[in-house]
Coordinates of C-alpha atoms in Angstrom, one line a residue:
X1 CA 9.2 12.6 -30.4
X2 CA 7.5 8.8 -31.2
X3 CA 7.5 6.5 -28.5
X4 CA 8.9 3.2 -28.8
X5 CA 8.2 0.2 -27.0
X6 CA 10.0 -1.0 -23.9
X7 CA 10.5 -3.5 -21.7
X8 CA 9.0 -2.5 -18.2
X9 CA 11.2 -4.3 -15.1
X10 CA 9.9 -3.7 -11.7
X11 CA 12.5 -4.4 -9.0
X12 CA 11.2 -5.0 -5.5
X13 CA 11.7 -6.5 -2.4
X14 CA 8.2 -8.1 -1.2
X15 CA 6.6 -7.1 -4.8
X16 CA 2.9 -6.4 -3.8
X17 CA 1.1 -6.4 -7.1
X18 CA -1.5 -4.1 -6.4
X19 CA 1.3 -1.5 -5.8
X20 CA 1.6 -1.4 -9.6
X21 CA -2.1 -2.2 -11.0
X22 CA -1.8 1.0 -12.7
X23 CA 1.4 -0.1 -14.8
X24 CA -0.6 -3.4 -15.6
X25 CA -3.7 -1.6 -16.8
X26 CA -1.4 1.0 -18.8
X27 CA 0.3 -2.0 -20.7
X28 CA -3.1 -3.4 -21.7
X29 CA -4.6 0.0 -22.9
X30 CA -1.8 1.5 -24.5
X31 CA 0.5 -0.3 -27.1
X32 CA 4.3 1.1 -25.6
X33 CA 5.3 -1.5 -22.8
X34 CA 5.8 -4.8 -24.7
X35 CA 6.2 -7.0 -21.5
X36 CA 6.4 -6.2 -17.8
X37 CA 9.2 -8.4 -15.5
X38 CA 8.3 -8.2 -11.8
X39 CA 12.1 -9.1 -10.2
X40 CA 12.6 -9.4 -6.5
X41 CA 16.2 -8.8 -5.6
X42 CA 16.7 -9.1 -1.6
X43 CA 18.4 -12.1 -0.9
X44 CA 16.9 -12.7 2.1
X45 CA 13.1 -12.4 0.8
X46 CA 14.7 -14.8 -2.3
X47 CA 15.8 -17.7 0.4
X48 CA 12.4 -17.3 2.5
X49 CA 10.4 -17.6 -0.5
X50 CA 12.1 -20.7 -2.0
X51 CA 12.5 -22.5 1.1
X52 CA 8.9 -21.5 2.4
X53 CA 7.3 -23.3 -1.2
X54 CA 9.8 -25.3 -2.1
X55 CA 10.7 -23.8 -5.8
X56 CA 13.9 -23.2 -6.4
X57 CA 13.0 -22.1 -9.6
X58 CA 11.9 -18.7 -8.1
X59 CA 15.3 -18.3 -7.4
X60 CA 17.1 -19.4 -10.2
X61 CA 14.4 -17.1 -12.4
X62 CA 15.1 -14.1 -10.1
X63 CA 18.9 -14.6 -9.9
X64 CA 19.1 -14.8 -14.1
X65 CA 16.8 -11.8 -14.3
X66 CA 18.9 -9.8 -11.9
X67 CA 22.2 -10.9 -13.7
X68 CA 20.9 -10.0 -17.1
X69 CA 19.5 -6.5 -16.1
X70 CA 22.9 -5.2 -14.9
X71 CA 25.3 -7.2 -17.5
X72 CA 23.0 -6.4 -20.9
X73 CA 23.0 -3.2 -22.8
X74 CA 19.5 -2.9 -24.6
X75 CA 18.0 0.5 -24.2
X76 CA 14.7 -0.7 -24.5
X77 CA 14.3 -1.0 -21.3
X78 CA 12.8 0.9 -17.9
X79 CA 13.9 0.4 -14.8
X80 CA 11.5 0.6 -11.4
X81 CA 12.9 0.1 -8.5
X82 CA 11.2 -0.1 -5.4
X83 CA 13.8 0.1 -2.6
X84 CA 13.6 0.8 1.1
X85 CA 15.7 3.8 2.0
X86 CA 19.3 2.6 3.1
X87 CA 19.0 -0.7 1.6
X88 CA 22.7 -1.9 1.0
X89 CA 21.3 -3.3 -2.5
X90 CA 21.5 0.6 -3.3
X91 CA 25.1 -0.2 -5.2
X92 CA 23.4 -2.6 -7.7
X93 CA 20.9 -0.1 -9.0
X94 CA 24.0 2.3 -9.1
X95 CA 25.5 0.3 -11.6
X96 CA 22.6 0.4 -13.5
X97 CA 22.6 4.2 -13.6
X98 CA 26.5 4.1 -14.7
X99 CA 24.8 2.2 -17.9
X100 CA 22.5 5.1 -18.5
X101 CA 19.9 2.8 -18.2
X102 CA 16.7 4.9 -17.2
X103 CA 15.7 4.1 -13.9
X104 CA 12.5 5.5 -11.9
X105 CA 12.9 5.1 -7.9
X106 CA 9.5 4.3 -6.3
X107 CA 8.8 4.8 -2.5
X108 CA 6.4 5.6 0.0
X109 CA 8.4 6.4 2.6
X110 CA 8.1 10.4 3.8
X111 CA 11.2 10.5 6.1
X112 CA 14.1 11.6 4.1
X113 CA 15.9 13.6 6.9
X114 CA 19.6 11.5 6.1
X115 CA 20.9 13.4 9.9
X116 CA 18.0 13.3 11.9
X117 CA 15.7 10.3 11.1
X118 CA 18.0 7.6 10.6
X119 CA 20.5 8.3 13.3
X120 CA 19.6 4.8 14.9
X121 CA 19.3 2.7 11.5
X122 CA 23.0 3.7 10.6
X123 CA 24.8 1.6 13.6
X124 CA 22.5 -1.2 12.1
X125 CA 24.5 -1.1 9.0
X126 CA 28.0 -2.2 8.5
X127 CA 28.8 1.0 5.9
X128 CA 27.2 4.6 6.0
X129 CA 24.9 4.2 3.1
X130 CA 23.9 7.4 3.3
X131 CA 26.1 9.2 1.0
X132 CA 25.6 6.3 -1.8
X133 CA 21.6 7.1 -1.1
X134 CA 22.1 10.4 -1.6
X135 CA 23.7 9.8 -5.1
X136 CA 21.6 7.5 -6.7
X137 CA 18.8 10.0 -5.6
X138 CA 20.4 12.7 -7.2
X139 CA 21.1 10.3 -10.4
X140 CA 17.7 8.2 -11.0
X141 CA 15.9 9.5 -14.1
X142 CA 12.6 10.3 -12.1
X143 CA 11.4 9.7 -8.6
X144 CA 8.0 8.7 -7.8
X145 CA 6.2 9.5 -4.8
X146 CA 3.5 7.6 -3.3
X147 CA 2.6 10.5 -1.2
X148 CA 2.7 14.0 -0.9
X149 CA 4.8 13.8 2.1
X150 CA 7.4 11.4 0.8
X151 CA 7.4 13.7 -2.5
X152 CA 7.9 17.1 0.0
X153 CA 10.5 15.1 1.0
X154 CA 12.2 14.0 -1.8
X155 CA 11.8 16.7 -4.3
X156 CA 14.8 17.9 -2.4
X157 CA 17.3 15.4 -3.9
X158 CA 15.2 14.2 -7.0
X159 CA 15.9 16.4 -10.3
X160 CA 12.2 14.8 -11.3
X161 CA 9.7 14.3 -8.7
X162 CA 6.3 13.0 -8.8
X163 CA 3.4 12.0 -6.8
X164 CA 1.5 9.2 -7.9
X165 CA -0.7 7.4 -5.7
X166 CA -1.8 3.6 -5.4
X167 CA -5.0 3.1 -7.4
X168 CA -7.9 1.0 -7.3
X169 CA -10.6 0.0 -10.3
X170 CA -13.9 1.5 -9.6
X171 CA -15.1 -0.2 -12.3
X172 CA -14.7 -4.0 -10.0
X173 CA -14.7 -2.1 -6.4
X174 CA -18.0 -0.5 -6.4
X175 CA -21.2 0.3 -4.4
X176 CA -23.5 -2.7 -3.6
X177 CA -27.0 -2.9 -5.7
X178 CA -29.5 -3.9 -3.5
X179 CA -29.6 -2.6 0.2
X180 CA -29.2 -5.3 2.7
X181 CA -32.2 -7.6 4.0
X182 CA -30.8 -7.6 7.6
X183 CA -29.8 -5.2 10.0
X184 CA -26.8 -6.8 11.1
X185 CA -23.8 -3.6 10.7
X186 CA -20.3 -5.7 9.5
X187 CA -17.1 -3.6 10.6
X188 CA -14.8 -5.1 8.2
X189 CA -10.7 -5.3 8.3
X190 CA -8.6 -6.3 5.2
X191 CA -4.6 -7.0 6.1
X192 CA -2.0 -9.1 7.9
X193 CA -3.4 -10.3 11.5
X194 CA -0.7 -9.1 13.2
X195 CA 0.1 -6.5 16.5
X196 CA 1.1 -3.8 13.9
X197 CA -2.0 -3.7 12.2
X198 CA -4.0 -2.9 15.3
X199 CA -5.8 -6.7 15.7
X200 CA -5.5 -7.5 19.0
X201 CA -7.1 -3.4 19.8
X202 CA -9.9 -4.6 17.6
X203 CA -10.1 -7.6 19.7
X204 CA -10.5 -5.4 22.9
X205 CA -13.4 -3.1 20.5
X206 CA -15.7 -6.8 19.6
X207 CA -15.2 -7.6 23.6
X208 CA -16.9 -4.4 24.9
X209 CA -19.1 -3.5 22.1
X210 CA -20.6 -6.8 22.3
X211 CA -22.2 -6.1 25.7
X212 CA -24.2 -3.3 24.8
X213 CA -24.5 -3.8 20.4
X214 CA -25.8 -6.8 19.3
X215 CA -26.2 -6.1 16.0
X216 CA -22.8 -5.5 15.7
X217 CA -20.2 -8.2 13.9
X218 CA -16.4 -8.3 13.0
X219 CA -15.1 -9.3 9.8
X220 CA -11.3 -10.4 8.9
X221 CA -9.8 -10.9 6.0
X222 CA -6.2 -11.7 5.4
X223 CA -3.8 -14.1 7.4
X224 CA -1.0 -13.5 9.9
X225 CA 0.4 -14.9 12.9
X226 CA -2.5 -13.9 15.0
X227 CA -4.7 -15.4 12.8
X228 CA -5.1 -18.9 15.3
X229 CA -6.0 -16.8 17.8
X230 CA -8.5 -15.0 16.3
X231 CA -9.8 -18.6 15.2
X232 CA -10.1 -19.4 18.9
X233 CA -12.4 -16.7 19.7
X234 CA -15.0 -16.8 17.4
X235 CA -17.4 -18.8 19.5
X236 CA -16.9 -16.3 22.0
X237 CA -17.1 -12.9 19.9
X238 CA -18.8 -11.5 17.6
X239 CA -16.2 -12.4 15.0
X240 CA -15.8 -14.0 11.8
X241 CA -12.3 -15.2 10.4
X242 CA -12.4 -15.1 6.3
X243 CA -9.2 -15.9 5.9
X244 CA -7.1 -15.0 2.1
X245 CA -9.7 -14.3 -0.4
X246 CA -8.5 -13.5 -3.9
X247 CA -8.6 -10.0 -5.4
X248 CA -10.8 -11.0 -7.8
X249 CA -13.9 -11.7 -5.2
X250 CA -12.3 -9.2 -2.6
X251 CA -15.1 -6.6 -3.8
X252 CA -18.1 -8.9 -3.1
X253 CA -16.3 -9.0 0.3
X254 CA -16.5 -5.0 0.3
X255 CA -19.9 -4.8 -0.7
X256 CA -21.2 -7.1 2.1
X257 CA -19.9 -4.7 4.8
X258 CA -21.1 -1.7 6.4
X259 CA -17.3 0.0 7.5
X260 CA -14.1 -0.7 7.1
X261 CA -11.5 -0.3 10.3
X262 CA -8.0 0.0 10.0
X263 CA -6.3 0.9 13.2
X264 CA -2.3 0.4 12.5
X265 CA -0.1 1.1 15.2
X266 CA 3.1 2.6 14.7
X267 CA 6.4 1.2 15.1
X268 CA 10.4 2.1 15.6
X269 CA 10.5 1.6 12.0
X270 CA 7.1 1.5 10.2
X271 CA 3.8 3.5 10.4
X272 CA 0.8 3.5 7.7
X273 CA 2.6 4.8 4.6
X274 CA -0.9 4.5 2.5
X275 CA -3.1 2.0 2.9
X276 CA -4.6 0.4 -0.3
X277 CA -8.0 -1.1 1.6
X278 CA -9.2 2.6 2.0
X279 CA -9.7 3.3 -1.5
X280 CA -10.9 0.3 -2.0
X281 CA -13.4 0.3 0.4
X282 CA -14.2 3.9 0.0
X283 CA -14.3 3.2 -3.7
X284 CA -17.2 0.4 -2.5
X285 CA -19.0 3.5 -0.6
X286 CA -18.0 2.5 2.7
X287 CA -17.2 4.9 5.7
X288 CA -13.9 4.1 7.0
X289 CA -12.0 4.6 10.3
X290 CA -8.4 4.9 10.2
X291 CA -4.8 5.0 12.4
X292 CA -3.8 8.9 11.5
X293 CA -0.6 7.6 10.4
X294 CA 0.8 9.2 7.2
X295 CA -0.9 7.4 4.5
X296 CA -4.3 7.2 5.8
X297 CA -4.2 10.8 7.0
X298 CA -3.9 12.1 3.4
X299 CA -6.4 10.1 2.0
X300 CA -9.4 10.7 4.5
X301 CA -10.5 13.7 5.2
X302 CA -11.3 13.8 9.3
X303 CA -15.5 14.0 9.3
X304 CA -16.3 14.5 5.5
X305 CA -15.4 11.0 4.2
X306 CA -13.9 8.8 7.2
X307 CA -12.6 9.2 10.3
X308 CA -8.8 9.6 11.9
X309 CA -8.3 7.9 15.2
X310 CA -6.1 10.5 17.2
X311 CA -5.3 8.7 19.7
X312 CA -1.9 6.4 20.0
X313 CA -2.6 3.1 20.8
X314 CA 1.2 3.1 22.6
X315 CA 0.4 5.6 24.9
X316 CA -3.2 5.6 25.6
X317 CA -4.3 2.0 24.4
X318 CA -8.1 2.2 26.7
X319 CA -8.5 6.0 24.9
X320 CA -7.5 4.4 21.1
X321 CA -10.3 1.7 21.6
X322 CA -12.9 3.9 23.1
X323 CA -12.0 6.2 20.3
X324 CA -12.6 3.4 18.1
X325 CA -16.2 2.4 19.4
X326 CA -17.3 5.9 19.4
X327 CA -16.8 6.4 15.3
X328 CA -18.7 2.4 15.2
X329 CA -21.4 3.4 17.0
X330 CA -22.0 7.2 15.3
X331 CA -22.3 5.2 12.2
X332 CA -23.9 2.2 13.5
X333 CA -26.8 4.6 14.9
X334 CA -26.8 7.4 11.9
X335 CA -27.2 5.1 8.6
X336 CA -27.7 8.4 6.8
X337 CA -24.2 9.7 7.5
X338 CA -22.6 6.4 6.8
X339 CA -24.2 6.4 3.1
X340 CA -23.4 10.5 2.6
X341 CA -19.8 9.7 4.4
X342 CA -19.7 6.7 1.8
X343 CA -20.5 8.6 -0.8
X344 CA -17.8 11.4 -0.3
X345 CA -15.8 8.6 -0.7
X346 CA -16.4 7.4 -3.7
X347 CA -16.0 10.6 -5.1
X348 CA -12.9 11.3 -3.7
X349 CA -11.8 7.6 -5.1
X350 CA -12.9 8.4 -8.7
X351 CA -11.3 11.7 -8.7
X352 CA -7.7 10.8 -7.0
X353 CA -7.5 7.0 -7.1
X354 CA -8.8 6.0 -10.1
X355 CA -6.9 3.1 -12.4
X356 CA -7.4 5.1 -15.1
X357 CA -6.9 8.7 -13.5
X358 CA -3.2 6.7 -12.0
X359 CA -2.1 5.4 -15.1
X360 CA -2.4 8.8 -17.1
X361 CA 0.1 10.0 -14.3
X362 CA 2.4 7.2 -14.8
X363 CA 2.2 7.4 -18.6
X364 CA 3.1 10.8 -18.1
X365 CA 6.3 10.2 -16.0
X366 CA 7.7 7.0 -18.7
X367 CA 7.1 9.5 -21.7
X368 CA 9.2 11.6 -20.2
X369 CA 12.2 9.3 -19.0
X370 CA 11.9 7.7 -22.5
X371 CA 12.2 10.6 -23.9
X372 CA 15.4 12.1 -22.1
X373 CA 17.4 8.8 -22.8
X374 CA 16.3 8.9 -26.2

């Protein structure tokens, strides 16, 4: 059966767009998704925003769009909705299923276990959302998996499961040209400053490596609440704050380091769940060293093309940064296992995570919900 062209509306609650770069690139390349509409429909996000920049525009334009979605009947329209699990917003996108409109649900979260797993979220919630959960997943046209876990977990309730990865473009994140003319090794990190995201462990790794490696120098790119106080300490470590940088310079960023380090710790309610700056990195060549949290631990392979940090940073925080130094300093000290670690990498990248490799999955999955409604 002919495709015909559709209206693609992404509903989300933070709305990263490199979550969806794929969707993006498919929309340029091929001639079915006449206009992509990126709506964010937590309230709560929707106030912090507006009030944090001042637009109330933002809100009025999310408001309208969210209004419109659930009171129109066009058919040329797909739904994505990117929801965490026992979000109460769960009743909305109901209605939009009673209107047969097709909707794909998009997660990455692997812990579906309604009993066991979210025994202490459901006193957090005025209703039991479960059941409702447990119906829309049942209901939604498709369900797309960002990992193999959360699609283990979910084929279980989803009539159409998938797994289909972030992606990166290898084409923009690739290997640098020229070797370097110094011999100054750059551990980069790429993500919020913040406790969750490991940065005050990495703060404890650039104190004690700093005694003994001199040629040894930190890298941080993003912003976050600890980002003042990593400000304040780089006169007195062997740190340097980069601050935001846009995506579109991000892989000259890449290409200037040596490693990338991303040493999440896990929460009561969040872990890793993928971890976008590995494939980008990796796609760039670069060795990287990672929490073994969910995500990361099914992108790396442990010794062929990165390394997992086993140990908890909550229960043995001087083991996690030793653990830490001791992957720096193997590839600090063996420059021909970071380039053949980096290379693994890239393979892996071109293979798995690859725009174009993603959006032949996803164009895959929307043929087939188009289809079905059709």
């Amino acid at each position: 059966m002919e495709m015909y062209k559709f209206i693609l509306r992404i509903f989300h609650e933070y709305g990263d767009p490199r979550h969806f770069s794929a969707l993006f690139f498919l929309k340029e390349k091929q001639d079915i998704i006449s206009d992509i509409e990126q709506i964010v429909f937590d309230p709560k996000i929707l106030i912090y925003k507006t009030l944090k920049n001042f637009n109330f525009n933002y809100m009025v334009k999310n408001v309208t769009s969210l209004f419109r979605s659930i009171s129109s009947y066009e058919m040329d329209a797909v739904n994505i909705v990117g929801m965490a699990p026992l979000h109460y917003f769960v009743h909305y996108f109901q209605r939009l299923n009673l209107k047969k409109k097709p909707i794909i649900y998009f997660t990455s979260w692997p812990y579906w276990n309604f009993e066991k797993r979210y025994g202490y979220w459901v006193h957090e919630y005025p209703l039991d959302l479960r059941k409702p959960w447990i119906s829309f997943l049942k209901k939604v046209d498709a369900t797309v998996c960002v990992t193999k876990a959360s699609y283990k977990a979910l084929k279980r309730y989803s009539r159409n499961c998938f797994w289909i990865p972030h992606s990166v473009d290898t084409t923009l994140f690739k290997s640098r040209e020229k070797s370097k003319e110094h011999d100054l090794i750059v551990v980069l990190f790429v993500g919020r400053l913040s406790e969750e995201k490991g940065v005050l462990e990495l703060i404890d790794v650039a104190k004690k490596i700093k005694s003994y490696r001199k040629n040894i120098e930190f890298w941080f790119v993003g912003q976050g609440p600890l980002g003042n106080y990593l400000g304040k300490l780089k006169d007195q470590l062997p740190i340097r704050c980069l601050g935001h940088i846009d995506n579109t310079i991000l892989p000259k960023v890449y290409q200037e380091a040596d490693i990338l380090i991303l040493p999440s710790k896990r929460k009561r309610k969040w872990e890793e769940l993928f971890g976008i700056v590995l494939i980008e990195a990796m796609s760039c060549s670069l060795p990287v060293i990672a929490s073994n949290h969910v995500g990361p631990r099914e992108i790396i392979t442990h010794g062929y093309d990165g390394f997992l940090i086993q140990s908890d940073p909550n229960l043995d925080r001087i083991g996690f940064v030793k653990e830490i130094i001791d992957y720096i300093c193997l590839l600090t000290e063996n420059i021909d296992l970071r380039r053949e670690i980096g290379r693994r990498g890239r393979r892996k990248v071109e293979q798995l995570y690859d725009i174009r490799v993603v959006a032949e999955k996803w164009w895959k999955v929307l043929e087939r919900v188009v289809t079905l409604k059709r």
